[in-house]
PDB file of C-alpha atoms in Angstrom:
ATOM      1  CA  MET A  74      32.672  86.407  22.921  1.00 51.00           C
ATOM      2  CA  LYS A  75      34.727  85.701  19.774  1.00 50.00           C
ATOM      3  CA  SER A  76      37.082  83.565  21.873  1.00 54.00           C
ATOM      4  CA  ILE A  77      34.177  81.444  23.115  1.00 53.00           C
ATOM      5  CA  TYR A  78      32.855  80.949  19.557  1.00 49.00           C
ATOM      6  CA  PHE A  79      36.334  79.974  18.309  1.00 48.00           C
ATOM      7  CA  LEU A  80      36.699  77.485  21.155  1.00 51.00           C
ATOM      8  CA  PHE A  81      33.318  75.937  20.208  1.00 47.00           C
ATOM      9  CA  LEU A  82      34.486  75.409  16.620  1.00 47.00           C
ATOM     10  CA  LEU A  83      37.656  73.704  17.835  1.00 48.00           C
ATOM     11  CA  VAL A  84      35.627  71.301  20.015  1.00 46.00           C
ATOM     12  CA  LEU A  85      33.273  70.522  17.112  1.00 47.00           C
ATOM     13  CA  ALA A  86      36.195  69.817  14.783  1.00 46.00           C
ATOM     14  CA  ALA A  87      37.795  67.551  17.370  1.00 46.00           C
ATOM     15  CA  SER A  88      34.539  65.605  17.741  1.00 46.00           C
ATOM     16  CA  SER A  89      34.301  65.126  13.978  1.00 44.00           C
ATOM     17  CA  ALA A  90      37.880  63.920  13.886  1.00 42.00           C
ATOM     18  CA  ASN A  91      37.049  61.304  16.522  1.00 44.00           C
ATOM     19  CA  VAL A  92      34.011  60.015  14.607  1.00 45.00           C
ATOM     20  CA  TYR A  93      35.799  59.923  11.244  1.00 46.00           C
ATOM     21  CA  ALA A  94      39.274  59.015  12.399  1.00 44.00           C
ATOM     22  CA  ALA A  95      41.844  60.508  10.076  1.00 51.00           C
ATOM     23  CA  GLY A  96      43.089  57.184   8.820  1.00 60.00           C
ATOM     24  CA  SER A  97      39.966  54.940   9.212  1.00 87.00           C
ATOM     25  CA  VAL A  98      39.566  53.180   5.886  1.00 91.00           C
ATOM     26  CA  LEU A  99      37.628  50.070   4.889  1.00 90.00           C
ATOM     27  CA  SER A 100      39.426  48.244   2.106  1.00 91.00           C
ATOM     28  CA  VAL A 101      37.118  45.790   0.334  1.00 93.00           C
ATOM     29  CA  VAL A 102      39.030  43.305  -1.815  1.00 93.00           C
ATOM     30  CA  CYS A 103      37.472  41.112  -4.534  1.00 92.00           C
ATOM     31  CA  LYS A 104      39.040  38.638  -6.929  1.00 90.00           C
ATOM     32  CA  GLY A 105      38.052  36.810 -10.101  1.00 89.00           C
ATOM     33  CA  ASP A 106      34.337  36.749 -10.895  1.00 88.00           C
ATOM     34  CA  ASP A 107      33.587  38.748  -7.746  1.00 90.00           C
ATOM     35  CA  VAL A 108      35.231  41.887  -9.179  1.00 93.00           C
ATOM     36  CA  GLY A 109      32.611  44.499 -10.012  1.00 91.00           C
ATOM     37  CA  ALA A 110      30.224  43.506  -7.226  1.00 91.00           C
ATOM     38  CA  GLU A 111      28.248  46.278  -5.539  1.00 92.00           C
ATOM     39  CA  VAL A 112      29.515  47.419  -2.117  1.00 93.00           C
ATOM     40  CA  LEU A 113      27.002  48.666   0.457  1.00 93.00           C
ATOM     41  CA  VAL A 114      27.827  50.002   3.916  1.00 93.00           C
ATOM     42  CA  ASN A 115      24.946  50.249   6.354  1.00 92.00           C
ATOM     43  CA  GLY A 116      22.585  49.766   3.410  1.00 90.00           C
ATOM     44  CA  LYS A 117      24.036  52.580   1.270  1.00 92.00           C
ATOM     45  CA  PHE A 118      25.719  51.976  -2.078  1.00 94.00           C
ATOM     46  CA  LYS A 119      29.406  53.017  -2.015  1.00 91.00           C
ATOM     47  CA  GLY A 120      30.784  51.721  -5.305  1.00 92.00           C
ATOM     48  CA  GLU A 121      32.083  48.555  -6.932  1.00 93.00           C
ATOM     49  CA  CYS A 122      34.560  46.062  -5.546  1.00 93.00           C
ATOM     50  CA  PRO A 123      37.542  46.345  -5.115  1.00 93.00           C
ATOM     51  CA  LEU A 124      37.073  49.577  -3.209  1.00 90.00           C
ATOM     52  CA  ASP A 125      38.691  51.653  -0.435  1.00 92.00           C
ATOM     53  CA  ILE A 126      36.179  53.682   1.569  1.00 89.00           C
ATOM     54  CA  LYS A 127      36.624  56.230   4.333  1.00 90.00           C
ATOM     55  CA  VAL A 128      34.345  55.088   7.137  1.00 89.00           C
ATOM     56  CA  PRO A 129      33.335  56.188  10.642  1.00 88.00           C
ATOM     57  CA  ILE A 130      34.613  54.299  13.638  1.00 86.00           C
ATOM     58  CA  GLY A 131      32.333  51.763  15.232  1.00 88.00           C
ATOM     59  CA  THR A 132      30.347  48.783  13.976  1.00 90.00           C
ATOM     60  CA  LEU A 133      29.428  48.680  10.289  1.00 89.00           C
ATOM     61  CA  LYS A 134      27.285  46.359   8.214  1.00 92.00           C
ATOM     62  CA  LEU A 135      29.092  45.445   5.011  1.00 92.00           C
ATOM     63  CA  LYS A 136      27.190  43.860   2.132  1.00 93.00           C
ATOM     64  CA  VAL A 137      28.732  42.965  -1.213  1.00 93.00           C
ATOM     65  CA  GLN A 138      26.438  41.593  -3.910  1.00 92.00           C
ATOM     66  CA  LYS A 139      26.576  40.658  -7.576  1.00 91.00           C
ATOM     67  CA  LYS A 140      23.642  39.759  -9.813  1.00 90.00           C
ATOM     68  CA  VAL A 141      23.714  36.307 -11.407  1.00 88.00           C
ATOM     69  CA  ASP A 142      20.446  36.707 -13.287  1.00 90.00           C
ATOM     70  CA  ALA A 143      17.102  38.444 -12.841  1.00 87.00           C
ATOM     71  CA  SER A 144      16.180  36.226  -9.891  1.00 86.00           C
ATOM     72  CA  ASN A 145      19.479  35.384  -8.179  1.00 87.00           C
ATOM     73  CA  ASP A 146      22.349  37.257  -6.490  1.00 89.00           C
ATOM     74  CA  ARG A 147      25.641  36.121  -4.974  1.00 91.00           C
ATOM     75  CA  ILE A 148      26.077  37.841  -1.621  1.00 92.00           C
ATOM     76  CA  PHE A 149      28.703  38.446   1.069  1.00 93.00           C
ATOM     77  CA  GLU A 150      27.569  39.982   4.377  1.00 91.00           C
ATOM     78  CA  GLN A 151      29.607  40.760   7.479  1.00 90.00           C
ATOM     79  CA  GLU A 152      29.400  42.978  10.547  1.00 90.00           C
ATOM     80  CA  ILE A 153      32.727  44.831  10.975  1.00 87.00           C
ATOM     81  CA  ARG A 154      34.247  46.785  13.856  1.00 89.00           C
ATOM     82  CA  VAL A 155      36.426  49.713  12.679  1.00 86.00           C
ATOM     83  CA  GLY A 156      38.818  51.345  15.145  1.00 84.00           C
ATOM     84  CA  ASP A 157      40.594  54.715  15.139  1.00 78.00           C
ATOM     85  CA  GLY A 158      43.160  55.430  12.463  1.00 78.00           C
ATOM     86  CA  VAL A 159      43.212  51.960  10.931  1.00 85.00           C
ATOM     87  CA  VAL A 160      42.858  50.411   7.517  1.00 84.00           C
ATOM     88  CA  LYS A 161      40.400  47.540   7.820  1.00 86.00           C
ATOM     89  CA  ARG A 162      40.972  45.034   5.028  1.00 89.00           C
ATOM     90  CA  VAL A 163      38.167  42.621   4.136  1.00 90.00           C
ATOM     91  CA  GLU A 164      38.647  39.926   1.510  1.00 90.00           C
ATOM     92  CA  VAL A 165      35.295  39.126  -0.051  1.00 88.00           C
ATOM     93  CA  LEU A 166      34.236  35.720  -1.323  1.00 90.00           C
ATOM     94  CA  LEU A 167      30.683  35.829  -2.628  1.00 88.00           C
ATOM     95  CA  GLY A 168      28.434  32.930  -1.667  1.00 85.00           C
ATOM     96  CA  ALA A 169      26.329  30.607  -3.818  1.00 88.00           C
ATOM     97  CA  PRO A 170      23.443  32.193  -5.756  1.00 87.00           C
ATOM     98  CA  LYS A 171      20.378  33.035  -3.654  1.00 86.00           C
ATOM     99  CA  LEU A 172      16.968  34.330  -4.596  1.00 85.00           C
ATOM    100  CA  ASN A 173      16.776  38.096  -4.595  1.00 85.00           C
ATOM    101  CA  ALA A 174      13.577  40.086  -4.056  1.00 83.00           C
ATOM    102  CA  GLU A 175      12.498  39.577  -7.663  1.00 83.00           C
ATOM    103  CA  GLY A 176      13.285  35.871  -7.475  1.00 81.00           C
ATOM    104  CA  LYS A 177      11.318  35.461  -4.249  1.00 84.00           C
ATOM    105  CA  ARG A 178       8.357  37.275  -5.777  1.00 85.00           C
ATOM    106  CA  ALA A 179       8.476  35.062  -8.881  1.00 84.00           C
ATOM    107  CA  LYS A 180       8.774  31.915  -6.741  1.00 82.00           C
ATOM    108  CA  SER A 181       5.803  33.001  -4.635  1.00 83.00           C
ATOM    109  CA  GLU A 182       3.750  33.538  -7.777  1.00 83.00           C
ATOM    110  CA  ARG A 183       4.735  30.107  -9.132  1.00 85.00           C
ATOM    111  CA  LEU A 184       3.779  28.399  -5.868  1.00 84.00           C
ATOM    112  CA  LYS A 185       0.487  30.250  -5.819  1.00 83.00           C
ATOM    113  CA  ALA A 186      -0.222  29.236  -9.420  1.00 83.00           C
ATOM    114  CA  ALA A 187       0.717  25.608  -8.664  1.00 79.00           C
ATOM    115  CA  LYS A 188      -1.622  25.495  -5.657  1.00 77.00           C
ATOM    116  CA  THR A 189      -4.422  26.965  -7.740  1.00 73.00           C
ATOM    117  CA  GLU A 190      -3.833  24.376 -10.468  1.00 70.00           C
ATOM    118  CA  GLU A 191      -3.719  21.571  -7.876  1.00 68.00           C
ATOM    119  CA  LYS A 192      -6.975  22.782  -6.354  1.00 65.00           C
ATOM    120  CA  ASN A 193      -8.617  22.959  -9.772  1.00 63.00           C
ATOM    121  CA  THR A 194      -7.378  19.446 -10.576  1.00 58.00           C
ATOM    122  CA  GLU A 195      -8.719  18.067  -7.286  1.00 57.00           C
ATOM    123  CA  GLU A 196     -12.076  19.703  -7.922  1.00 55.00           C
ATOM    124  CA  LYS A 197     -12.121  18.253 -11.423  1.00 55.00           C
ATOM    125  CA  LEU A 198     -11.335  14.757 -10.166  1.00 52.00           C
ATOM    126  CA  THR A 199     -13.893  14.821  -7.368  1.00 57.00           C
ATOM    127  CA  THR A 200     -16.606  15.869  -9.823  1.00 67.00           C
ATOM    128  CA  CYS A 201     -15.913  13.120 -12.381  1.00 83.00           C
ATOM    129  CA  THR A 202     -19.435  11.849 -12.954  1.00 89.00           C
ATOM    130  CA  VAL A 203     -18.428   9.495 -15.755  1.00 92.00           C
ATOM    131  CA  CYS A 204     -15.750   7.596 -13.812  1.00 96.00           C
ATOM    132  CA  PRO A 205     -16.419   4.189 -12.204  1.00 97.00           C
ATOM    133  CA  GLU A 206     -17.268   4.205  -8.504  1.00 97.00           C
ATOM    134  CA  MET A 207     -14.577   2.435  -6.498  1.00 97.00           C
ATOM    135  CA  VAL A 208     -14.699   0.341  -3.305  1.00 98.00           C
ATOM    136  CA  PRO A 209     -11.583  -0.153  -1.098  1.00 98.00           C
ATOM    137  CA  ILE A 210     -11.129  -3.812  -0.152  1.00 98.00           C
ATOM    138  CA  PRO A 211     -10.727  -4.325   3.630  1.00 97.00           C
ATOM    139  CA  GLY A 212      -7.284  -5.541   4.691  1.00 96.00           C
ATOM    140  CA  SER A 213      -5.870  -5.056   1.181  1.00 97.00           C
ATOM    141  CA  ASP A 214      -3.918  -2.394  -0.681  1.00 97.00           C
ATOM    142  CA  PHE A 215      -6.275  -2.015  -3.625  1.00 98.00           C
ATOM    143  CA  GLU A 216      -9.742  -0.865  -4.573  1.00 98.00           C
ATOM    144  CA  ILE A 217     -12.019  -2.246  -7.261  1.00 99.00           C
ATOM    145  CA  GLY A 218     -15.008  -1.059  -9.251  1.00 98.00           C
ATOM    146  CA  LYS A 219     -18.341  -1.256  -7.448  1.00 98.00           C
ATOM    147  CA  TYR A 220     -19.895  -2.347 -10.750  1.00 99.00           C
ATOM    148  CA  THR A 221     -18.603  -3.646 -14.050  1.00 99.00           C
ATOM    149  CA  VAL A 222     -17.929  -0.777 -16.463  1.00 99.00           C
ATOM    150  CA  THR A 223     -21.127   0.349 -18.191  1.00 99.00           C
ATOM    151  CA  PHE A 224     -21.875   1.513 -21.718  1.00 99.00           C
ATOM    152  CA  ASP A 225     -22.398   5.007 -20.273  1.00 98.00           C
ATOM    153  CA  GLU A 226     -18.849   4.998 -18.907  1.00 98.00           C
ATOM    154  CA  TRP A 227     -17.350   3.547 -22.074  1.00 99.00           C
ATOM    155  CA  ASP A 228     -19.212   5.976 -24.329  1.00 98.00           C
ATOM    156  CA  ALA A 229     -17.946   8.876 -22.172  1.00 98.00           C
ATOM    157  CA  CYS A 230     -14.414   7.703 -22.965  1.00 98.00           C
ATOM    158  CA  VAL A 231     -15.139   7.704 -26.698  1.00 98.00           C
ATOM    159  CA  GLU A 232     -16.812  11.125 -26.574  1.00 97.00           C
ATOM    160  CA  ASP A 233     -13.755  12.486 -24.757  1.00 96.00           C
ATOM    161  CA  GLY A 234     -11.447  11.277 -27.521  1.00 97.00           C
ATOM    162  CA  GLY A 235     -10.332   8.052 -25.817  1.00 98.00           C
ATOM    163  CA  CYS A 236     -10.811   4.309 -26.312  1.00 98.00           C
ATOM    164  CA  ASN A 237      -9.479   4.649 -29.881  1.00 98.00           C
ATOM    165  CA  GLY A 238     -12.941   5.844 -30.864  1.00 98.00           C
ATOM    166  CA  TYR A 239     -14.277   2.264 -30.657  1.00 99.00           C
ATOM    167  CA  LYS A 240     -18.012   1.959 -29.870  1.00 98.00           C
ATOM    168  CA  PRO A 241     -18.866  -1.686 -29.097  1.00 98.00           C
ATOM    169  CA  LEU A 242     -22.183  -3.133 -30.246  1.00 98.00           C
ATOM    170  CA  ASP A 243     -24.857  -3.391 -27.564  1.00 96.00           C
ATOM    171  CA  GLU A 244     -26.630  -6.314 -29.305  1.00 95.00           C
ATOM    172  CA  GLU A 245     -29.886  -4.291 -29.075  1.00 94.00           C
ATOM    173  CA  TRP A 246     -29.924  -4.758 -25.295  1.00 95.00           C
ATOM    174  CA  GLY A 247     -29.480  -1.040 -24.807  1.00 96.00           C
ATOM    175  CA  ARG A 248     -26.576   1.021 -23.536  1.00 97.00           C
ATOM    176  CA  GLY A 249     -26.785   3.274 -20.456  1.00 97.00           C
ATOM    177  CA  LYS A 250     -26.313   1.215 -17.283  1.00 98.00           C
ATOM    178  CA  GLN A 251     -25.957  -2.053 -19.149  1.00 98.00           C
ATOM    179  CA  PRO A 252     -22.506  -3.621 -18.680  1.00 99.00           C
ATOM    180  CA  VAL A 253     -20.301  -2.869 -21.667  1.00 99.00           C
ATOM    181  CA  VAL A 254     -19.631  -6.004 -23.759  1.00 99.00           C
ATOM    182  CA  ASN A 255     -17.853  -6.828 -27.020  1.00 99.00           C
ATOM    183  CA  VAL A 256     -14.578  -5.380 -25.704  1.00 99.00           C
ATOM    184  CA  ASN A 257     -11.360  -7.364 -25.959  1.00 98.00           C
ATOM    185  CA  TRP A 258      -8.365  -7.154 -23.630  1.00 96.00           C
ATOM    186  CA  ASN A 259      -6.646  -4.571 -25.839  1.00 96.00           C
ATOM    187  CA  ASP A 260      -9.790  -2.413 -25.974  1.00 98.00           C
ATOM    188  CA  VAL A 261      -9.866  -2.464 -22.182  1.00 99.00           C
ATOM    189  CA  GLN A 262      -6.286  -1.173 -22.030  1.00 98.00           C
ATOM    190  CA  SER A 263      -7.294   1.893 -24.050  1.00 98.00           C
ATOM    191  CA  TYR A 264     -10.108   2.599 -21.565  1.00 99.00           C
ATOM    192  CA  LEU A 265      -7.742   2.221 -18.603  1.00 98.00           C
ATOM    193  CA  GLU A 266      -5.286   4.622 -20.236  1.00 98.00           C
ATOM    194  CA  TRP A 267      -8.026   7.221 -20.750  1.00 98.00           C
ATOM    195  CA  LEU A 268      -9.364   6.816 -17.206  1.00 98.00           C
ATOM    196  CA  SER A 269      -5.888   7.144 -15.690  1.00 96.00           C
ATOM    197  CA  HIS A 270      -5.226  10.322 -17.673  1.00 95.00           C
ATOM    198  CA  LYS A 271      -8.601  11.816 -16.779  1.00 94.00           C
ATOM    199  CA  THR A 272      -8.297  11.191 -13.050  1.00 94.00           C
ATOM    200  CA  GLY A 273      -4.566  11.492 -12.497  1.00 93.00           C
ATOM    201  CA  LYS A 274      -4.620   8.018 -10.899  1.00 95.00           C
ATOM    202  CA  THR A 275      -3.358   4.725 -12.307  1.00 97.00           C
ATOM    203  CA  TYR A 276      -6.100   2.222 -13.145  1.00 98.00           C
ATOM    204  CA  ARG A 277      -5.677  -1.371 -14.313  1.00 98.00           C
ATOM    205  CA  LEU A 278      -7.432  -4.713 -14.472  1.00 98.00           C
ATOM    206  CA  PRO A 279      -7.528  -6.703 -11.225  1.00 98.00           C
ATOM    207  CA  SER A 280      -5.224  -9.665 -10.856  1.00 97.00           C
ATOM    208  CA  GLU A 281      -6.899 -13.049 -10.415  1.00 96.00           C
ATOM    209  CA  HIS A 282      -5.916 -13.021  -6.759  1.00 97.00           C
ATOM    210  CA  GLU A 283      -7.413  -9.571  -6.228  1.00 98.00           C
ATOM    211  CA  TRP A 284     -10.571 -10.513  -8.085  1.00 98.00           C
ATOM    212  CA  GLU A 285     -11.070 -13.586  -5.888  1.00 97.00           C
ATOM    213  CA  ILE A 286     -10.416 -11.681  -2.650  1.00 98.00           C
ATOM    214  CA  ALA A 287     -12.935  -9.031  -3.698  1.00 98.00           C
ATOM    215  CA  THR A 288     -15.505 -11.617  -4.825  1.00 98.00           C
ATOM    216  CA  ARG A 289     -15.325 -13.861  -1.767  1.00 97.00           C
ATOM    217  CA  ALA A 290     -15.541 -10.845   0.546  1.00 97.00           C
ATOM    218  CA  GLY A 291     -14.373 -12.917   3.495  1.00 96.00           C
ATOM    219  CA  THR A 292     -16.563 -15.950   2.707  1.00 96.00           C
ATOM    220  CA  THR A 293     -15.388 -19.512   2.021  1.00 95.00           C
ATOM    221  CA  THR A 294     -18.498 -20.867   0.293  1.00 94.00           C
ATOM    222  CA  GLN A 295     -19.067 -21.778  -3.366  1.00 93.00           C
ATOM    223  CA  TYR A 296     -20.797 -18.447  -3.974  1.00 94.00           C
ATOM    224  CA  TYR A 297     -20.426 -15.335  -1.864  1.00 96.00           C
ATOM    225  CA  TRP A 298     -24.046 -15.748  -0.712  1.00 95.00           C
ATOM    226  CA  GLY A 299     -23.596 -19.417   0.325  1.00 94.00           C
ATOM    227  CA  ASP A 300     -23.165 -22.937  -1.050  1.00 93.00           C
ATOM    228  CA  GLU A 301     -26.633 -23.075  -2.588  1.00 92.00           C
ATOM    229  CA  LEU A 302     -27.503 -21.210  -5.782  1.00 89.00           C
ATOM    230  CA  GLY A 303     -30.684 -19.869  -4.210  1.00 88.00           C
ATOM    231  CA  PHE A 304     -33.050 -17.451  -5.903  1.00 87.00           C
ATOM    232  CA  GLN A 305     -32.468 -13.985  -7.359  1.00 88.00           C
ATOM    233  CA  ASN A 306     -28.798 -13.903  -6.415  1.00 94.00           C
ATOM    234  CA  ALA A 307     -27.282 -13.557  -9.887  1.00 95.00           C
ATOM    235  CA  ASN A 308     -28.010 -13.496 -13.609  1.00 94.00           C
ATOM    236  CA  CYS A 309     -27.087 -16.814 -15.204  1.00 93.00           C
ATOM    237  CA  HIS A 310     -28.691 -19.554 -17.281  1.00 86.00           C
ATOM    238  CA  GLY A 311     -30.841 -21.561 -14.898  1.00 83.00           C
ATOM    239  CA  CYS A 312     -30.272 -19.293 -11.893  1.00 86.00           C
ATOM    240  CA  GLY A 313     -34.004 -19.318 -11.125  1.00 74.00           C
ATOM    241  CA  ASN A 314     -34.565 -15.578 -10.899  1.00 64.00           C
ATOM    242  CA  ARG A 315     -37.350 -13.271 -12.039  1.00 58.00           C
ATOM    243  CA  TYR A 316     -35.597 -12.680 -15.355  1.00 54.00           C
ATOM    244  CA  GLU A 317     -35.786 -16.381 -16.360  1.00 53.00           C
ATOM    245  CA  LYS A 318     -38.836 -15.925 -18.555  1.00 52.00           C
ATOM    246  CA  LYS A 319     -37.080 -13.217 -20.556  1.00 56.00           C
ATOM    247  CA  LYS A 320     -34.706 -13.917 -23.415  1.00 63.00           C
ATOM    248  CA  SER A 321     -31.212 -14.583 -22.103  1.00 84.00           C
ATOM    249  CA  ALA A 322     -29.568 -11.169 -21.795  1.00 92.00           C
ATOM    250  CA  PRO A 323     -27.439  -9.097 -19.433  1.00 95.00           C
ATOM    251  CA  MET A 324     -29.202  -6.907 -16.890  1.00 96.00           C
ATOM    252  CA  PRO A 325     -28.331  -3.329 -15.857  1.00 97.00           C
ATOM    253  CA  VAL A 326     -25.504  -3.290 -13.314  1.00 98.00           C
ATOM    254  CA  GLY A 327     -26.659  -3.459  -9.699  1.00 97.00           C
ATOM    255  CA  SER A 328     -29.808  -5.494 -10.439  1.00 95.00           C
ATOM    256  CA  PHE A 329     -28.934  -8.051  -7.744  1.00 95.00           C
ATOM    257  CA  LYS A 330     -27.828  -7.846  -4.128  1.00 96.00           C
ATOM    258  CA  PRO A 331     -24.160  -6.956  -3.554  1.00 98.00           C
ATOM    259  CA  ASN A 332     -21.629  -9.161  -1.805  1.00 98.00           C
ATOM    260  CA  PRO A 333     -20.525  -8.360   1.793  1.00 98.00           C
ATOM    261  CA  TYR A 334     -18.008  -5.793   0.476  1.00 98.00           C
ATOM    262  CA  GLY A 335     -20.712  -3.902  -1.389  1.00 98.00           C
ATOM    263  CA  LEU A 336     -19.651  -5.093  -4.857  1.00 99.00           C
ATOM    264  CA  TYR A 337     -22.324  -5.880  -7.437  1.00 99.00           C
ATOM    265  CA  ASP A 338     -22.455  -8.656 -10.044  1.00 98.00           C
ATOM    266  CA  MET A 339     -19.125 -10.219  -9.108  1.00 98.00           C
ATOM    267  CA  LEU A 340     -20.743 -13.478 -10.233  1.00 98.00           C
ATOM    268  CA  GLY A 341     -23.026 -13.732 -13.253  1.00 96.00           C
ATOM    269  CA  ASN A 342     -24.325 -11.146 -15.720  1.00 97.00           C
ATOM    270  CA  VAL A 343     -21.071 -10.840 -17.764  1.00 98.00           C
ATOM    271  CA  TRP A 344     -17.668 -12.470 -17.650  1.00 98.00           C
ATOM    272  CA  GLN A 345     -14.887 -10.198 -16.409  1.00 99.00           C
ATOM    273  CA  TRP A 346     -11.394  -9.757 -17.826  1.00 98.00           C
ATOM    274  CA  THR A 347      -8.457 -10.074 -15.406  1.00 97.00           C
ATOM    275  CA  ASP A 348      -4.742  -9.608 -16.046  1.00 94.00           C
ATOM    276  CA  GLY A 349      -4.047 -13.299 -15.363  1.00 89.00           C
ATOM    277  CA  CYS A 350      -2.598 -15.733 -17.933  1.00 89.00           C
ATOM    278  CA  ARG A 351      -4.525 -18.972 -18.566  1.00 79.00           C
ATOM    279  CA  GLU A 352      -1.692 -21.022 -20.043  1.00 74.00           C
ATOM    280  CA  GLY A 353       1.326 -19.483 -18.351  1.00 73.00           C
ATOM    281  CA  ASP A 354       2.651 -18.035 -21.612  1.00 73.00           C
ATOM    282  CA  CYS A 355      -0.295 -15.641 -21.830  1.00 84.00           C
ATOM    283  CA  ALA A 356      -1.548 -17.193 -25.075  1.00 83.00           C
ATOM    284  CA  LYS A 357      -4.893 -16.932 -23.323  1.00 91.00           C
ATOM    285  CA  LEU A 358      -5.994 -14.485 -20.631  1.00 94.00           C
ATOM    286  CA  VAL A 359      -8.237 -15.373 -17.714  1.00 96.00           C
ATOM    287  CA  LEU A 360     -11.927 -14.542 -17.370  1.00 97.00           C
ATOM    288  CA  ARG A 361     -13.770 -14.906 -14.066  1.00 98.00           C
ATOM    289  CA  GLY A 362     -17.334 -14.778 -12.787  1.00 98.00           C
ATOM    290  CA  GLY A 363     -19.529 -16.511 -15.368  1.00 97.00           C
ATOM    291  CA  SER A 364     -22.293 -14.809 -17.334  1.00 96.00           C
ATOM    292  CA  PHE A 365     -25.986 -14.692 -18.205  1.00 94.00           C
ATOM    293  CA  GLU A 366     -25.478 -17.296 -20.975  1.00 92.00           C
ATOM    294  CA  TYR A 367     -23.672 -19.828 -18.786  1.00 94.00           C
ATOM    295  CA  ASP A 368     -24.941 -22.333 -16.230  1.00 92.00           C
ATOM    296  CA  SER A 369     -24.509 -21.796 -12.503  1.00 90.00           C
ATOM    297  CA  GLU A 370     -21.450 -24.085 -12.294  1.00 92.00           C
ATOM    298  CA  TYR A 371     -19.460 -21.360 -14.069  1.00 96.00           C
ATOM    299  CA  LEU A 372     -20.355 -18.928 -11.278  1.00 95.00           C
ATOM    300  CA  ASN A 373     -18.247 -20.845  -8.772  1.00 94.00           C
ATOM    301  CA  VAL A 374     -15.794 -18.346  -7.266  1.00 95.00           C
ATOM    302  CA  SER A 375     -12.858 -20.601  -8.158  1.00 94.00           C
ATOM    303  CA  TYR A 376     -13.797 -21.231 -11.793  1.00 96.00           C
ATOM    304  CA  ARG A 377     -11.404 -19.907 -14.465  1.00 94.00           C
ATOM    305  CA  GLU A 378     -11.902 -19.534 -18.197  1.00 94.00           C
ATOM    306  CA  GLY A 379      -9.454 -18.283 -20.810  1.00 93.00           C
ATOM    307  CA  ILE A 380      -9.588 -16.665 -24.260  1.00 94.00           C
ATOM    308  CA  GLU A 381      -7.220 -14.783 -26.539  1.00 94.00           C
ATOM    309  CA  ALA A 382      -6.685 -11.066 -25.920  1.00 94.00           C
ATOM    310  CA  THR A 383      -8.130 -10.108 -29.311  1.00 96.00           C
ATOM    311  CA  GLU A 384     -11.528 -11.787 -28.856  1.00 97.00           C
ATOM    312  CA  ARG A 385     -14.686  -9.722 -28.496  1.00 98.00           C
ATOM    313  CA  ILE A 386     -17.781 -11.554 -27.263  1.00 97.00           C
ATOM    314  CA  ASN A 387     -21.234 -10.412 -26.238  1.00 97.00           C
ATOM    315  CA  ASN A 388     -21.129 -11.725 -22.670  1.00 98.00           C
ATOM    316  CA  LEU A 389     -17.714 -10.406 -21.634  1.00 98.00           C
ATOM    317  CA  GLY A 390     -17.019  -7.105 -19.869  1.00 99.00           C
ATOM    318  CA  PHE A 391     -14.674  -5.908 -17.126  1.00 99.00           C
ATOM    319  CA  ARG A 392     -14.284  -3.892 -13.950  1.00 99.00           C
ATOM    320  CA  VAL A 393     -11.358  -1.675 -13.023  1.00 99.00           C
ATOM    321  CA  ALA A 394      -8.928  -1.827 -10.106  1.00 99.00           C
ATOM    322  CA  ARG A 395      -6.361   0.511  -8.601  1.00 98.00           C
ATOM    323  CA  THR A 396      -3.511   0.113  -6.108  1.00 98.00           C
ATOM    324  CA  LEU A 397      -4.060   2.403  -3.127  1.00 96.00           C
ATOM    325  CA  PRO A 398      -1.265   4.862  -2.230  1.00 92.00           C
TER     326      PRO A 398
END
């Protein structure tokens, strides 16, 4: 019986010797900045590189890693076959920094926070009740204000800390939906800056070309409603509308029918600033559209007027434009 037990121990010892071959050693070699990296075999920490380790025969997963910072590690990984009674030498060259578990978690949190902020910004922009309503122009790469900017919209800019705090006079015509007047070209730039910041989009004045495309709305006549002045088509001196008996004054935006593109008061009511230069050297900037104080001849789609950028007058306003992405 003792002989059988002794024989069993010999067999067991022989088996162990085969699994851990007497001379099977993994020699992990590191140089330079890679010295001191952690060595893991089959996921278990074995020490720091350089390192000689007694290993079992078979296939091993070697991982050598060194922390760069809290979020990044430099890593070397290799699957190694170790035979009987050998010294397996592996020269390690750690790779470029990669995100570790902590780095991936931090990145995930940053992305989540960025998406939340983007969503909040989009919600804020879509609920801007004080921003001008815009109309995309068919066949063009821009959109333009459905109405000229109102006192309500300008006053919102001032109340929000924009427009240099300037509150233009309303000439006792009222504010609200009346077109803002008494704003010069420089005043308008301060409004555009505020609006762009508030919406995250870039607003500007329309060019003369854009203004004319938007005003004509595909027509070729003197006015966008035809070649005849007609009745109740615009607010101008002598336009023959229901406001004639009243003292000459601007009317609330949208008081007349829109043009075929759905734009209101492109002609009449108040002159509109553009970014065009009247004299070529920009000594004067171009106004378009005519106004309530001017005769119908000034409402001609092609008519151009020019004044200096610093002038503020009571029949001059503006509408905004934006290049579409």
